[in-house]
PDB file of C-alpha atoms in Angstrom:
ATOM      1  CA  UNK A   1     -66.739 148.163  -4.413  1.00 65.00           C
ATOM      2  CA  UNK A   2     -63.914 150.430  -2.544  1.00 77.00           C
ATOM      3  CA  UNK A   3     -65.824 153.339  -1.426  1.00 83.00           C
ATOM      4  CA  UNK A   4     -63.238 154.867   0.619  1.00 94.00           C
ATOM      5  CA  UNK A   5     -62.333 159.110   0.478  1.00 96.00           C
ATOM      6  CA  UNK A   6     -58.620 159.148   0.565  1.00 97.00           C
ATOM      7  CA  UNK A   7     -58.143 160.599   4.116  1.00 97.00           C
ATOM      8  CA  UNK A   8     -59.602 157.235   5.834  1.00 98.00           C
ATOM      9  CA  UNK A   9     -56.351 155.117   3.463  1.00 98.00           C
ATOM     10  CA  UNK A  10     -54.258 157.742   5.267  1.00 98.00           C
ATOM     11  CA  UNK A  11     -55.821 156.852   8.533  1.00 98.00           C
ATOM     12  CA  UNK A  12     -55.233 153.474   6.843  1.00 99.00           C
ATOM     13  CA  UNK A  13     -51.837 153.283   6.154  1.00 99.00           C
ATOM     14  CA  UNK A  14     -50.824 155.285   9.147  1.00 98.00           C
ATOM     15  CA  UNK A  15     -52.909 152.442  10.903  1.00 98.00           C
ATOM     16  CA  UNK A  16     -50.280 149.921   8.808  1.00 99.00           C
ATOM     17  CA  UNK A  17     -46.856 151.993   9.763  1.00 99.00           C
ATOM     18  CA  UNK A  18     -47.991 151.916  13.593  1.00 98.00           C
ATOM     19  CA  UNK A  19     -48.694 148.068  13.582  1.00 98.00           C
ATOM     20  CA  UNK A  20     -45.245 146.765  11.659  1.00 99.00           C
ATOM     21  CA  UNK A  21     -43.053 149.706  13.633  1.00 98.00           C
ATOM     22  CA  UNK A  22     -44.677 148.537  17.276  1.00 98.00           C
ATOM     23  CA  UNK A  23     -44.105 144.227  16.175  1.00 98.00           C
ATOM     24  CA  UNK A  24     -40.231 145.324  14.528  1.00 98.00           C
ATOM     25  CA  UNK A  25     -40.789 144.675  11.628  1.00 99.00           C
ATOM     26  CA  UNK A  26     -39.141 147.584   9.789  1.00 98.00           C
ATOM     27  CA  UNK A  27     -35.990 149.331  12.155  1.00 97.00           C
ATOM     28  CA  UNK A  28     -35.350 153.645  11.990  1.00 96.00           C
ATOM     29  CA  UNK A  29     -37.327 154.828   8.828  1.00 97.00           C
ATOM     30  CA  UNK A  30     -37.115 151.147   7.148  1.00 97.00           C
ATOM     31  CA  UNK A  31     -40.163 150.038   5.104  1.00 98.00           C
ATOM     32  CA  UNK A  32     -42.978 151.399   2.811  1.00 98.00           C
ATOM     33  CA  UNK A  33     -46.089 150.913   2.519  1.00 99.00           C
ATOM     34  CA  UNK A  34     -48.487 152.138   0.058  1.00 99.00           C
ATOM     35  CA  UNK A  35     -52.430 151.744  -1.953  1.00 99.00           C
ATOM     36  CA  UNK A  36     -54.137 152.285  -4.928  1.00 98.00           C
ATOM     37  CA  UNK A  37     -56.590 154.253  -5.312  1.00 98.00           C
ATOM     38  CA  UNK A  38     -59.584 154.318  -7.023  1.00 96.00           C
ATOM     39  CA  UNK A  39     -58.671 157.336  -9.576  1.00 95.00           C
ATOM     40  CA  UNK A  40     -55.795 155.711 -10.275  1.00 96.00           C
ATOM     41  CA  UNK A  41     -53.646 157.287  -8.348  1.00 98.00           C
ATOM     42  CA  UNK A  42     -51.675 156.018  -5.512  1.00 98.00           C
ATOM     43  CA  UNK A  43     -50.480 156.788  -1.737  1.00 98.00           C
ATOM     44  CA  UNK A  44     -47.945 156.034  -0.827  1.00 98.00           C
ATOM     45  CA  UNK A  45     -44.945 156.892   2.072  1.00 98.00           C
ATOM     46  CA  UNK A  46     -42.679 159.932   2.398  1.00 98.00           C
ATOM     47  CA  UNK A  47     -39.194 158.443   2.183  1.00 97.00           C
ATOM     48  CA  UNK A  48     -36.973 158.672   5.159  1.00 96.00           C
ATOM     49  CA  UNK A  49     -39.178 158.778   7.648  1.00 96.00           C
ATOM     50  CA  UNK A  50     -40.402 156.024  10.496  1.00 97.00           C
ATOM     51  CA  UNK A  51     -42.771 154.023  10.199  1.00 98.00           C
ATOM     52  CA  UNK A  52     -43.505 154.481  13.759  1.00 97.00           C
ATOM     53  CA  UNK A  53     -43.926 158.283  13.856  1.00 97.00           C
ATOM     54  CA  UNK A  54     -45.717 159.095  10.823  1.00 97.00           C
ATOM     55  CA  UNK A  55     -48.674 161.651   9.987  1.00 97.00           C
ATOM     56  CA  UNK A  56     -51.790 162.070   7.794  1.00 97.00           C
ATOM     57  CA  UNK A  57     -49.245 164.777   5.981  1.00 96.00           C
ATOM     58  CA  UNK A  58     -46.277 162.712   5.311  1.00 97.00           C
ATOM     59  CA  UNK A  59     -48.509 159.986   3.009  1.00 98.00           C
ATOM     60  CA  UNK A  60     -47.654 161.376  -0.659  1.00 98.00           C
ATOM     61  CA  UNK A  61     -49.706 161.295  -3.499  1.00 98.00           C
ATOM     62  CA  UNK A  62     -48.335 160.651  -6.732  1.00 98.00           C
ATOM     63  CA  UNK A  63     -49.502 159.226 -10.394  1.00 98.00           C
ATOM     64  CA  UNK A  64     -49.389 155.821 -12.459  1.00 96.00           C
ATOM     65  CA  UNK A  65     -45.433 157.170 -13.271  1.00 94.00           C
ATOM     66  CA  UNK A  66     -44.480 157.900  -9.905  1.00 93.00           C
ATOM     67  CA  UNK A  67     -45.054 161.793 -10.011  1.00 95.00           C
ATOM     68  CA  UNK A  68     -45.818 162.970  -6.606  1.00 94.00           C
ATOM     69  CA  UNK A  69     -49.205 164.953  -7.697  1.00 96.00           C
ATOM     70  CA  UNK A  70     -49.323 165.988  -3.265  1.00 94.00           C
ATOM     71  CA  UNK A  71     -46.290 167.524  -1.023  1.00 92.00           C
ATOM     72  CA  UNK A  72     -43.321 165.612   0.034  1.00 94.00           C
ATOM     73  CA  UNK A  73     -41.109 163.303  -1.817  1.00 96.00           C
ATOM     74  CA  UNK A  74     -42.601 159.216  -1.500  1.00 96.00           C
ATOM     75  CA  UNK A  75     -40.768 156.417  -0.852  1.00 96.00           C
ATOM     76  CA  UNK A  76     -37.304 155.663  -2.695  1.00 95.00           C
ATOM     77  CA  UNK A  77     -39.335 152.180  -3.355  1.00 97.00           C
ATOM     78  CA  UNK A  78     -41.700 153.073  -5.331  1.00 97.00           C
ATOM     79  CA  UNK A  79     -40.744 151.656  -8.365  1.00 96.00           C
ATOM     80  CA  UNK A  80     -41.233 148.184  -6.639  1.00 98.00           C
ATOM     81  CA  UNK A  81     -44.788 149.333  -5.529  1.00 98.00           C
ATOM     82  CA  UNK A  82     -45.794 150.546  -8.981  1.00 98.00           C
ATOM     83  CA  UNK A  83     -44.366 147.332 -11.071  1.00 97.00           C
ATOM     84  CA  UNK A  84     -46.070 145.061  -8.885  1.00 98.00           C
ATOM     85  CA  UNK A  85     -49.746 147.395  -9.412  1.00 98.00           C
ATOM     86  CA  UNK A  86     -48.978 146.968 -12.793  1.00 97.00           C
ATOM     87  CA  UNK A  87     -48.073 142.904 -13.006  1.00 97.00           C
ATOM     88  CA  UNK A  88     -51.227 142.606 -10.775  1.00 97.00           C
ATOM     89  CA  UNK A  89     -54.532 144.511 -11.117  1.00 97.00           C
ATOM     90  CA  UNK A  90     -55.942 142.647  -8.447  1.00 96.00           C
ATOM     91  CA  UNK A  91     -53.896 144.523  -6.143  1.00 98.00           C
ATOM     92  CA  UNK A  92     -54.598 147.321  -4.219  1.00 98.00           C
ATOM     93  CA  UNK A  93     -51.922 147.431  -1.344  1.00 99.00           C
ATOM     94  CA  UNK A  94     -48.905 146.589  -0.903  1.00 99.00           C
ATOM     95  CA  UNK A  95     -46.676 146.242   2.159  1.00 99.00           C
ATOM     96  CA  UNK A  96     -42.489 145.725   2.514  1.00 99.00           C
ATOM     97  CA  UNK A  97     -40.700 145.353   5.917  1.00 99.00           C
ATOM     98  CA  UNK A  98     -37.902 143.473   7.470  1.00 99.00           C
ATOM     99  CA  UNK A  99     -39.482 141.462  10.300  1.00 99.00           C
ATOM    100  CA  UNK A 100     -36.808 139.658  11.357  1.00 99.00           C
ATOM    101  CA  UNK A 101     -37.153 136.107  10.948  1.00 99.00           C
ATOM    102  CA  UNK A 102     -38.892 136.500   7.299  1.00 99.00           C
ATOM    103  CA  UNK A 103     -35.375 138.705   6.479  1.00 99.00           C
ATOM    104  CA  UNK A 104     -33.432 135.563   8.066  1.00 98.00           C
ATOM    105  CA  UNK A 105     -34.424 133.070   5.319  1.00 98.00           C
ATOM    106  CA  UNK A 106     -34.342 135.958   2.697  1.00 98.00           C
ATOM    107  CA  UNK A 107     -30.654 136.790   3.455  1.00 98.00           C
ATOM    108  CA  UNK A 108     -30.039 133.134   3.324  1.00 98.00           C
ATOM    109  CA  UNK A 109     -31.728 132.314   0.514  1.00 98.00           C
ATOM    110  CA  UNK A 110     -34.051 130.342   1.458  1.00 97.00           C
ATOM    111  CA  UNK A 111     -37.956 130.317  -0.320  1.00 97.00           C
ATOM    112  CA  UNK A 112     -40.837 129.231   2.595  1.00 97.00           C
ATOM    113  CA  UNK A 113     -42.148 127.101   0.237  1.00 95.00           C
ATOM    114  CA  UNK A 114     -42.629 123.634   1.868  1.00 94.00           C
ATOM    115  CA  UNK A 115     -46.338 122.399   3.032  1.00 94.00           C
ATOM    116  CA  UNK A 116     -46.212 122.170   6.972  1.00 95.00           C
ATOM    117  CA  UNK A 117     -49.140 124.406   8.293  1.00 95.00           C
ATOM    118  CA  UNK A 118     -52.379 123.756   7.727  1.00 94.00           C
ATOM    119  CA  UNK A 119     -53.161 127.443   7.772  1.00 93.00           C
ATOM    120  CA  UNK A 120     -50.455 128.158   5.700  1.00 93.00           C
ATOM    121  CA  UNK A 121     -51.322 126.204   3.055  1.00 92.00           C
ATOM    122  CA  UNK A 122     -54.575 126.956   2.946  1.00 91.00           C
ATOM    123  CA  UNK A 123     -54.751 130.864   2.640  1.00 91.00           C
ATOM    124  CA  UNK A 124     -50.778 131.532   1.714  1.00 92.00           C
ATOM    125  CA  UNK A 125     -49.109 129.094   0.998  1.00 92.00           C
ATOM    126  CA  UNK A 126     -45.509 128.676  -0.747  1.00 95.00           C
ATOM    127  CA  UNK A 127     -43.607 132.226  -0.620  1.00 98.00           C
ATOM    128  CA  UNK A 128     -41.054 132.200  -3.711  1.00 97.00           C
ATOM    129  CA  UNK A 129     -38.003 134.185  -3.398  1.00 98.00           C
ATOM    130  CA  UNK A 130     -36.767 136.893  -5.822  1.00 98.00           C
ATOM    131  CA  UNK A 131     -33.206 137.272  -7.006  1.00 98.00           C
ATOM    132  CA  UNK A 132     -31.381 140.037  -5.315  1.00 97.00           C
ATOM    133  CA  UNK A 133     -31.608 142.920  -6.885  1.00 97.00           C
ATOM    134  CA  UNK A 134     -30.244 146.497  -5.662  1.00 96.00           C
ATOM    135  CA  UNK A 135     -33.021 148.059  -3.776  1.00 95.00           C
ATOM    136  CA  UNK A 136     -35.058 151.861  -5.059  1.00 94.00           C
ATOM    137  CA  UNK A 137     -33.476 150.274  -8.482  1.00 94.00           C
ATOM    138  CA  UNK A 138     -36.108 149.319 -11.181  1.00 94.00           C
ATOM    139  CA  UNK A 139     -33.597 146.448 -10.741  1.00 95.00           C
ATOM    140  CA  UNK A 140     -36.786 145.421  -8.103  1.00 96.00           C
ATOM    141  CA  UNK A 141     -39.371 145.785 -10.020  1.00 94.00           C
ATOM    142  CA  UNK A 142     -38.010 143.632 -12.473  1.00 96.00           C
ATOM    143  CA  UNK A 143     -36.787 140.569 -10.318  1.00 97.00           C
ATOM    144  CA  UNK A 144     -40.468 140.351  -8.944  1.00 97.00           C
ATOM    145  CA  UNK A 145     -42.429 140.086 -12.263  1.00 96.00           C
ATOM    146  CA  UNK A 146     -42.348 136.497 -12.315  1.00 96.00           C
ATOM    147  CA  UNK A 147     -42.401 135.106  -8.017  1.00 97.00           C
ATOM    148  CA  UNK A 148     -45.309 138.276  -7.800  1.00 97.00           C
ATOM    149  CA  UNK A 149     -47.603 137.053 -10.543  1.00 96.00           C
ATOM    150  CA  UNK A 150     -47.694 133.419  -8.216  1.00 95.00           C
ATOM    151  CA  UNK A 151     -48.064 134.573  -5.111  1.00 96.00           C
ATOM    152  CA  UNK A 152     -49.208 137.658  -2.860  1.00 97.00           C
ATOM    153  CA  UNK A 153     -46.069 137.581  -0.308  1.00 98.00           C
ATOM    154  CA  UNK A 154     -42.578 136.752  -1.853  1.00 98.00           C
ATOM    155  CA  UNK A 155     -39.574 137.146  -0.205  1.00 99.00           C
ATOM    156  CA  UNK A 156     -36.306 139.810  -1.435  1.00 99.00           C
ATOM    157  CA  UNK A 157     -33.087 138.243  -1.245  1.00 98.00           C
ATOM    158  CA  UNK A 158     -30.670 139.803   0.918  1.00 98.00           C
ATOM    159  CA  UNK A 159     -33.314 142.433   1.586  1.00 97.00           C
ATOM    160  CA  UNK A 160     -36.710 141.935   2.849  1.00 98.00           C
ATOM    161  CA  UNK A 161     -40.512 141.008   2.081  1.00 99.00           C
ATOM    162  CA  UNK A 162     -42.932 142.702  -0.043  1.00 99.00           C
ATOM    163  CA  UNK A 163     -46.648 141.455   0.327  1.00 99.00           C
ATOM    164  CA  UNK A 164     -49.838 142.046  -1.780  1.00 98.00           C
ATOM    165  CA  UNK A 165     -53.418 142.427  -1.001  1.00 98.00           C
ATOM    166  CA  UNK A 166     -57.069 143.641  -1.622  1.00 96.00           C
ATOM    167  CA  UNK A 167     -56.318 146.199   1.041  1.00 98.00           C
ATOM    168  CA  UNK A 168     -53.691 147.390   3.272  1.00 98.00           C
ATOM    169  CA  UNK A 169     -54.686 145.330   6.307  1.00 98.00           C
ATOM    170  CA  UNK A 170     -55.293 141.984   4.246  1.00 97.00           C
ATOM    171  CA  UNK A 171     -50.933 142.828   2.875  1.00 98.00           C
ATOM    172  CA  UNK A 172     -50.274 143.804   6.156  1.00 99.00           C
ATOM    173  CA  UNK A 173     -51.793 140.364   7.677  1.00 98.00           C
ATOM    174  CA  UNK A 174     -50.422 138.413   5.018  1.00 98.00           C
ATOM    175  CA  UNK A 175     -46.892 139.949   6.159  1.00 99.00           C
ATOM    176  CA  UNK A 176     -47.829 138.913   9.866  1.00 98.00           C
ATOM    177  CA  UNK A 177     -48.522 135.351   8.237  1.00 98.00           C
ATOM    178  CA  UNK A 178     -44.920 135.132   6.796  1.00 98.00           C
ATOM    179  CA  UNK A 179     -43.076 136.073   9.899  1.00 99.00           C
ATOM    180  CA  UNK A 180     -44.835 133.751  11.888  1.00 98.00           C
ATOM    181  CA  UNK A 181     -44.682 130.520   9.544  1.00 98.00           C
ATOM    182  CA  UNK A 182     -40.464 131.778   9.134  1.00 98.00           C
ATOM    183  CA  UNK A 183     -40.151 132.103  13.071  1.00 98.00           C
ATOM    184  CA  UNK A 184     -42.116 128.629  13.213  1.00 98.00           C
ATOM    185  CA  UNK A 185     -39.621 127.087  10.349  1.00 97.00           C
ATOM    186  CA  UNK A 186     -36.831 128.174  12.377  1.00 98.00           C
ATOM    187  CA  UNK A 187     -37.788 126.559  15.460  1.00 97.00           C
ATOM    188  CA  UNK A 188     -38.472 123.346  14.675  1.00 97.00           C
ATOM    189  CA  UNK A 189     -35.033 123.238  12.366  1.00 94.00           C
ATOM    190  CA  UNK A 190     -33.290 123.935  15.582  1.00 94.00           C
ATOM    191  CA  UNK A 191     -35.767 120.967  17.147  1.00 96.00           C
ATOM    192  CA  UNK A 192     -34.728 118.164  14.222  1.00 93.00           C
ATOM    193  CA  UNK A 193     -36.910 119.433  11.429  1.00 91.00           C
ATOM    194  CA  UNK A 194     -40.014 119.960  10.421  1.00 92.00           C
ATOM    195  CA  UNK A 195     -41.613 116.866   9.034  1.00 94.00           C
ATOM    196  CA  UNK A 196     -44.243 118.412   5.627  1.00 94.00           C
ATOM    197  CA  UNK A 197     -47.487 117.259   4.507  1.00 94.00           C
ATOM    198  CA  UNK A 198     -47.934 114.180   2.600  1.00 92.00           C
ATOM    199  CA  UNK A 199     -50.044 115.108  -0.826  1.00 91.00           C
ATOM    200  CA  UNK A 200     -52.849 113.435   0.624  1.00 91.00           C
ATOM    201  CA  UNK A 201     -53.142 115.862   2.717  1.00 92.00           C
ATOM    202  CA  UNK A 202     -52.868 119.236   0.759  1.00 91.00           C
ATOM    203  CA  UNK A 203     -55.209 117.707  -1.270  1.00 89.00           C
ATOM    204  CA  UNK A 204     -57.837 117.323   1.860  1.00 91.00           C
ATOM    205  CA  UNK A 205     -56.092 121.416   2.581  1.00 91.00           C
ATOM    206  CA  UNK A 206     -57.184 122.581  -0.689  1.00 87.00           C
ATOM    207  CA  UNK A 207     -60.653 120.830  -0.741  1.00 87.00           C
ATOM    208  CA  UNK A 208     -61.579 123.106   2.202  1.00 86.00           C
ATOM    209  CA  UNK A 209     -59.659 126.014   0.868  1.00 80.00           C
ATOM    210  CA  UNK A 210     -62.786 127.618   0.385  1.00 77.00           C
ATOM    211  CA  UNK A 211     -63.889 128.277   4.208  1.00 78.00           C
ATOM    212  CA  UNK A 212     -61.312 130.554   4.826  1.00 73.00           C
ATOM    213  CA  UNK A 213     -62.573 132.973   1.571  1.00 70.00           C
ATOM    214  CA  UNK A 214     -59.008 133.267   0.636  1.00 71.00           C
ATOM    215  CA  UNK A 215     -58.951 136.871  -1.499  1.00 69.00           C
ATOM    216  CA  UNK A 216     -55.800 136.312  -3.677  1.00 70.00           C
ATOM    217  CA  UNK A 217     -53.032 133.979  -4.938  1.00 72.00           C
ATOM    218  CA  UNK A 218     -52.376 130.483  -2.563  1.00 76.00           C
ATOM    219  CA  UNK A 219     -49.030 129.618  -4.787  1.00 73.00           C
ATOM    220  CA  UNK A 220     -48.519 125.480  -4.625  1.00 82.00           C
ATOM    221  CA  UNK A 221     -46.178 124.204  -1.705  1.00 86.00           C
ATOM    222  CA  UNK A 222     -43.789 121.495  -2.338  1.00 86.00           C
ATOM    223  CA  UNK A 223     -45.314 118.373   0.067  1.00 88.00           C
ATOM    224  CA  UNK A 224     -43.483 114.904   1.418  1.00 84.00           C
ATOM    225  CA  UNK A 225     -43.151 113.389  -1.646  1.00 66.00           C
ATOM    226  CA  UNK A 226     -41.125 116.234  -2.754  1.00 48.00           C
ATOM    227  CA  UNK A 227     -38.526 117.763  -0.118  1.00 45.00           C
ATOM    228  CA  UNK A 228     -36.282 120.269  -1.710  1.00 48.00           C
ATOM    229  CA  UNK A 229     -32.876 119.039   0.117  1.00 48.00           C
ATOM    230  CA  UNK A 230     -30.947 122.165  -0.718  1.00 46.00           C
ATOM    231  CA  UNK A 231     -32.691 124.251   1.162  1.00 52.00           C
ATOM    232  CA  UNK A 232     -33.456 122.313   3.958  1.00 51.00           C
ATOM    233  CA  UNK A 233     -29.464 121.723   4.948  1.00 55.00           C
ATOM    234  CA  UNK A 234     -28.652 125.223   3.621  1.00 52.00           C
ATOM    235  CA  UNK A 235     -31.110 125.968   6.822  1.00 48.00           C
ATOM    236  CA  UNK A 236     -29.646 123.377   8.620  1.00 50.00           C
ATOM    237  CA  UNK A 237     -26.027 124.473   8.325  1.00 55.00           C
ATOM    238  CA  UNK A 238     -26.906 128.139   8.990  1.00 48.00           C
ATOM    239  CA  UNK A 239     -28.470 126.969  12.244  1.00 45.00           C
ATOM    240  CA  UNK A 240     -25.410 124.284  13.238  1.00 55.00           C
ATOM    241  CA  UNK A 241     -22.856 127.580  13.234  1.00 56.00           C
ATOM    242  CA  UNK A 242     -25.090 129.989  14.687  1.00 49.00           C
ATOM    243  CA  UNK A 243     -25.791 127.674  17.484  1.00 44.00           C
TER     244      UNK A 243
END
């Protein structure tokens, strides 16, 4: 049961905004964060504001249809957030950002869907890719309906990453995991390619998953017996051209 005051939720948003800015997950005024309040309304970051310098007054309260009910102008991506909340009633917070490695995979349109890192398999699972959609439009919400229904973290083609959680820190830590996963995957490709876990190895990880206290959805990743060649080949080509 959530018992924080509205002010406390605002402070939580500020803390997460400072973290995503300090880690370089957003630049300038990019990114947005929201929280679902117990009364059914939502708090979201103000549009056109740097997340590293956001103030309490720049967190806007909106109704379920996205209309502001406090001073300020809500994020232009508020429709995306509301669409996720509608699709996933279990979600209480959302973080959207553009971390470099994960967004690079999004630009290459390569999902992070292979079973490689035990901690990712057990706590996050595969990170699917949503089809490209025009930012700040209803298209984004529509493109997320299928992937967000099975995963808490989704790559947005040519755009960035969106993560959903039971609270704003859960959503933020999922963002951290996605970027860490993407960075390790990128470098492993440069060392000859990652070796996928087998079905048996993944099965054992699933058996101990309860020890990690996971809350939310962990989408099934692809084990070694069924690699997606097109994804691997596309990434290898991109790295070869870069290096």
